[in-house]
C-alpha positions as a printed Julia matrix, in Angstrom:
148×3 Matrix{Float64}:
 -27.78  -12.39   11.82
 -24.85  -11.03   13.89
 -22.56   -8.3    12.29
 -19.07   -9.38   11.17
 -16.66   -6.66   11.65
 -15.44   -5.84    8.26
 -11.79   -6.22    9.03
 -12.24  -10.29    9.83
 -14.42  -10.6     6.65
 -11.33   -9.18    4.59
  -9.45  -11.75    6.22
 -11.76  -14.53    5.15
 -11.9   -13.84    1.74
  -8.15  -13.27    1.34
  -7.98  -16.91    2.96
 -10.83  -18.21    0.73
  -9.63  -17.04   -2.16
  -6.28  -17.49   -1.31
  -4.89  -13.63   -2.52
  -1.19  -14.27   -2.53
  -0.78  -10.66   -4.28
   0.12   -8.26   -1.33
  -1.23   -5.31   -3.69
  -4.31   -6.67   -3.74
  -4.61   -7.47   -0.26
  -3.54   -4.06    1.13
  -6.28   -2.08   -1.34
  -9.12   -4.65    0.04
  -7.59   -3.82    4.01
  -7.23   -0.29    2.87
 -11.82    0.14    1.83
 -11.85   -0.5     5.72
  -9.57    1.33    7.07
 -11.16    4.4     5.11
 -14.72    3.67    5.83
 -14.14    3.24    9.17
 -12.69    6.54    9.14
 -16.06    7.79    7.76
 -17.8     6.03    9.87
 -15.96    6.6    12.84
 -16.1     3.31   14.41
 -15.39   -0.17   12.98
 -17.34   -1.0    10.16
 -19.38   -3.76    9.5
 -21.61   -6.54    7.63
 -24.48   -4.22    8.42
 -22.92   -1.05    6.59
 -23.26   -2.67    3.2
 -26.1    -0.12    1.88
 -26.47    2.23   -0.54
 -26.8     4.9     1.32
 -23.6     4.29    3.71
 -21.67    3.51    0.59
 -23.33    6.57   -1.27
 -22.23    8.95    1.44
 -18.78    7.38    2.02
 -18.2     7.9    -1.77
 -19.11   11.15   -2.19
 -16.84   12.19    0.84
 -13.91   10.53   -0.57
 -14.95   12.84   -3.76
 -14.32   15.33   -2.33
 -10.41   14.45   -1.44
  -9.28   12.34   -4.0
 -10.27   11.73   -8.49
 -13.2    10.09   -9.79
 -10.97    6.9   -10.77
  -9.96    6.59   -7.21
 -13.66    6.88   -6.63
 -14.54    3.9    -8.55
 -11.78    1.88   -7.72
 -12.88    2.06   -4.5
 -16.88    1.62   -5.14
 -15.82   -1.59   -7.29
 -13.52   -2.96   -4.22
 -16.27   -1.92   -1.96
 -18.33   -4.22   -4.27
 -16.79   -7.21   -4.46
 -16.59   -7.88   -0.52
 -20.69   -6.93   -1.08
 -20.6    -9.4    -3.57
 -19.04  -12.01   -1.74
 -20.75  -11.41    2.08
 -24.1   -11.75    0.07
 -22.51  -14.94   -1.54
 -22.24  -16.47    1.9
 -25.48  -15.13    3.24
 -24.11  -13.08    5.71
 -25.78   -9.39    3.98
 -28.91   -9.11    2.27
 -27.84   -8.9    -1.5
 -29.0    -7.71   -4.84
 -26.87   -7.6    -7.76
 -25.84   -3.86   -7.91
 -23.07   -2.42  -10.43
 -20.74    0.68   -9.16
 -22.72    2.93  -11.11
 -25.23    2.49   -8.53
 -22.89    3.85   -5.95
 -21.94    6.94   -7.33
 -23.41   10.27   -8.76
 -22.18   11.52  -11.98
 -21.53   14.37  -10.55
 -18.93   13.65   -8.58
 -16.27   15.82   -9.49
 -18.48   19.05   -8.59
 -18.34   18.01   -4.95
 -14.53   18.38   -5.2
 -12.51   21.07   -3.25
 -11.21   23.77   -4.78
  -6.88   23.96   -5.18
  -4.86   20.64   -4.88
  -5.5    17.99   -2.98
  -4.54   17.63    0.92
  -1.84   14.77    0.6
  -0.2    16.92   -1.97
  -0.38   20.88   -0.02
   3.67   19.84   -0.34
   5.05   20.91   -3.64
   6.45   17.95   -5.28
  10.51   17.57   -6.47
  10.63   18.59  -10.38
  12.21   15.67  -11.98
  15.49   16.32  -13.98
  14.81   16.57  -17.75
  15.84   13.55  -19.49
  19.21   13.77  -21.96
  18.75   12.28  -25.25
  21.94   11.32  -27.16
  21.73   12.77  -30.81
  21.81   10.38  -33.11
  23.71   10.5   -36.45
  23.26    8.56  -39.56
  24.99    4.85  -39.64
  28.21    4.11  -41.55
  26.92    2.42  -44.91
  27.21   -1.5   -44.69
  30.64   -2.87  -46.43
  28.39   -5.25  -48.06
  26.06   -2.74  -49.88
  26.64   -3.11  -53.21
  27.5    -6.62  -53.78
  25.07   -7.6   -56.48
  26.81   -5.17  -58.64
  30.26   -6.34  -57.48
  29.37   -9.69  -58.04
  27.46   -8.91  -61.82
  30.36   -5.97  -62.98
C-alpha cells in the first residue's frame, strides 16, 4: 500500500471523528510536526514501528519529562490505532509501555531544559486578609430567652 503522509491522516481522523476541541486537535497536529522534526522529512503511514517510535521517544527524553513522554507515545498511539483500524499500517495491539524504556529519565540532559535557559518572572506572593472571629449572632441565646 502507498504511504499517507501523516499530516493528511491527522486530518482524516479529526474529520472522522469529528474533534471539535481545538486542544485536542493541535496536540494530534503537534506528534507530526515533532516527528517530522526527528525524522527530518515528512512523516508517514510507513513510520509507525517500534523502532522509529522507540528512537523518536527517547530523543524527546532527552528535552522534555517522562509525562510529556507518554503523552506523546499514547497520542502517537491512537493515530497507530486508528491507521491499523482502516488497514492502511500493519497493526498489532501494542500499549505505550511498549514504546518506552523505563529508563527514560537517565537519558535526560543535565541543567534545565532548553525552552526554559530564560529565567522565568517570580510571581508576586499572594496577600491573605487576616481573619478575625465573627460578631456572635443576636439570636444566640433564644431558647433561654424564650424559657427564663
Amino acid at each position: 500500500m502507498t504511504p499517507i503522509p501523516l499530516t493528511r491522516v491527522v486530518d482524516k481522523y479529526v474529520a472522522e471523528r469529528r474533534l471539535s476541541a481545538a486542544r485536542t486537535v493541535r496536540f494530534l497536529r503537534a506528534i507530526t510536526t515533532r516527528l517530522s522534526e526527528h525524522l527530518g522529512r515528512e512523516p508517514t503511514t510507513d513510520d509507525f514501528t517500534i523502532e522509529v517510535a522507540r528512537r523518536w521517544l527517547a530523543a524527546r527524553a532527552e528535552t522534555v519529562g517522562r509525562a510529556t513522554v507518554i503523552d506523546d507515545a499514547k497520542r502517537f498511539l491512537t493515530l497507530w490505532r486508528w491507521c491499523a483500524s482502516q488497514g492502511w499500517v500493519e497493526g498489532t495491539y501494542i500499549t505505550p509501555k511498549h514504546l518506552y524504556p523505563k529508563e527514560l529519565r537517565r537519558y535526560r540532559l543535565e541543567g534545565p531544559p532548553v525552552r526554559h535557559a530564560i529565567p522565568l518572572r517570580k510571581r508576586a506572593p499572594s496577600v491573605r486578609k487576616p481573619r478575625g472571629k465573627a460578631p456572635p449572632r443576636p439570636d444566640r441565646h433564644w431558647l433561654g430567652r424564650l424559657l427564663g
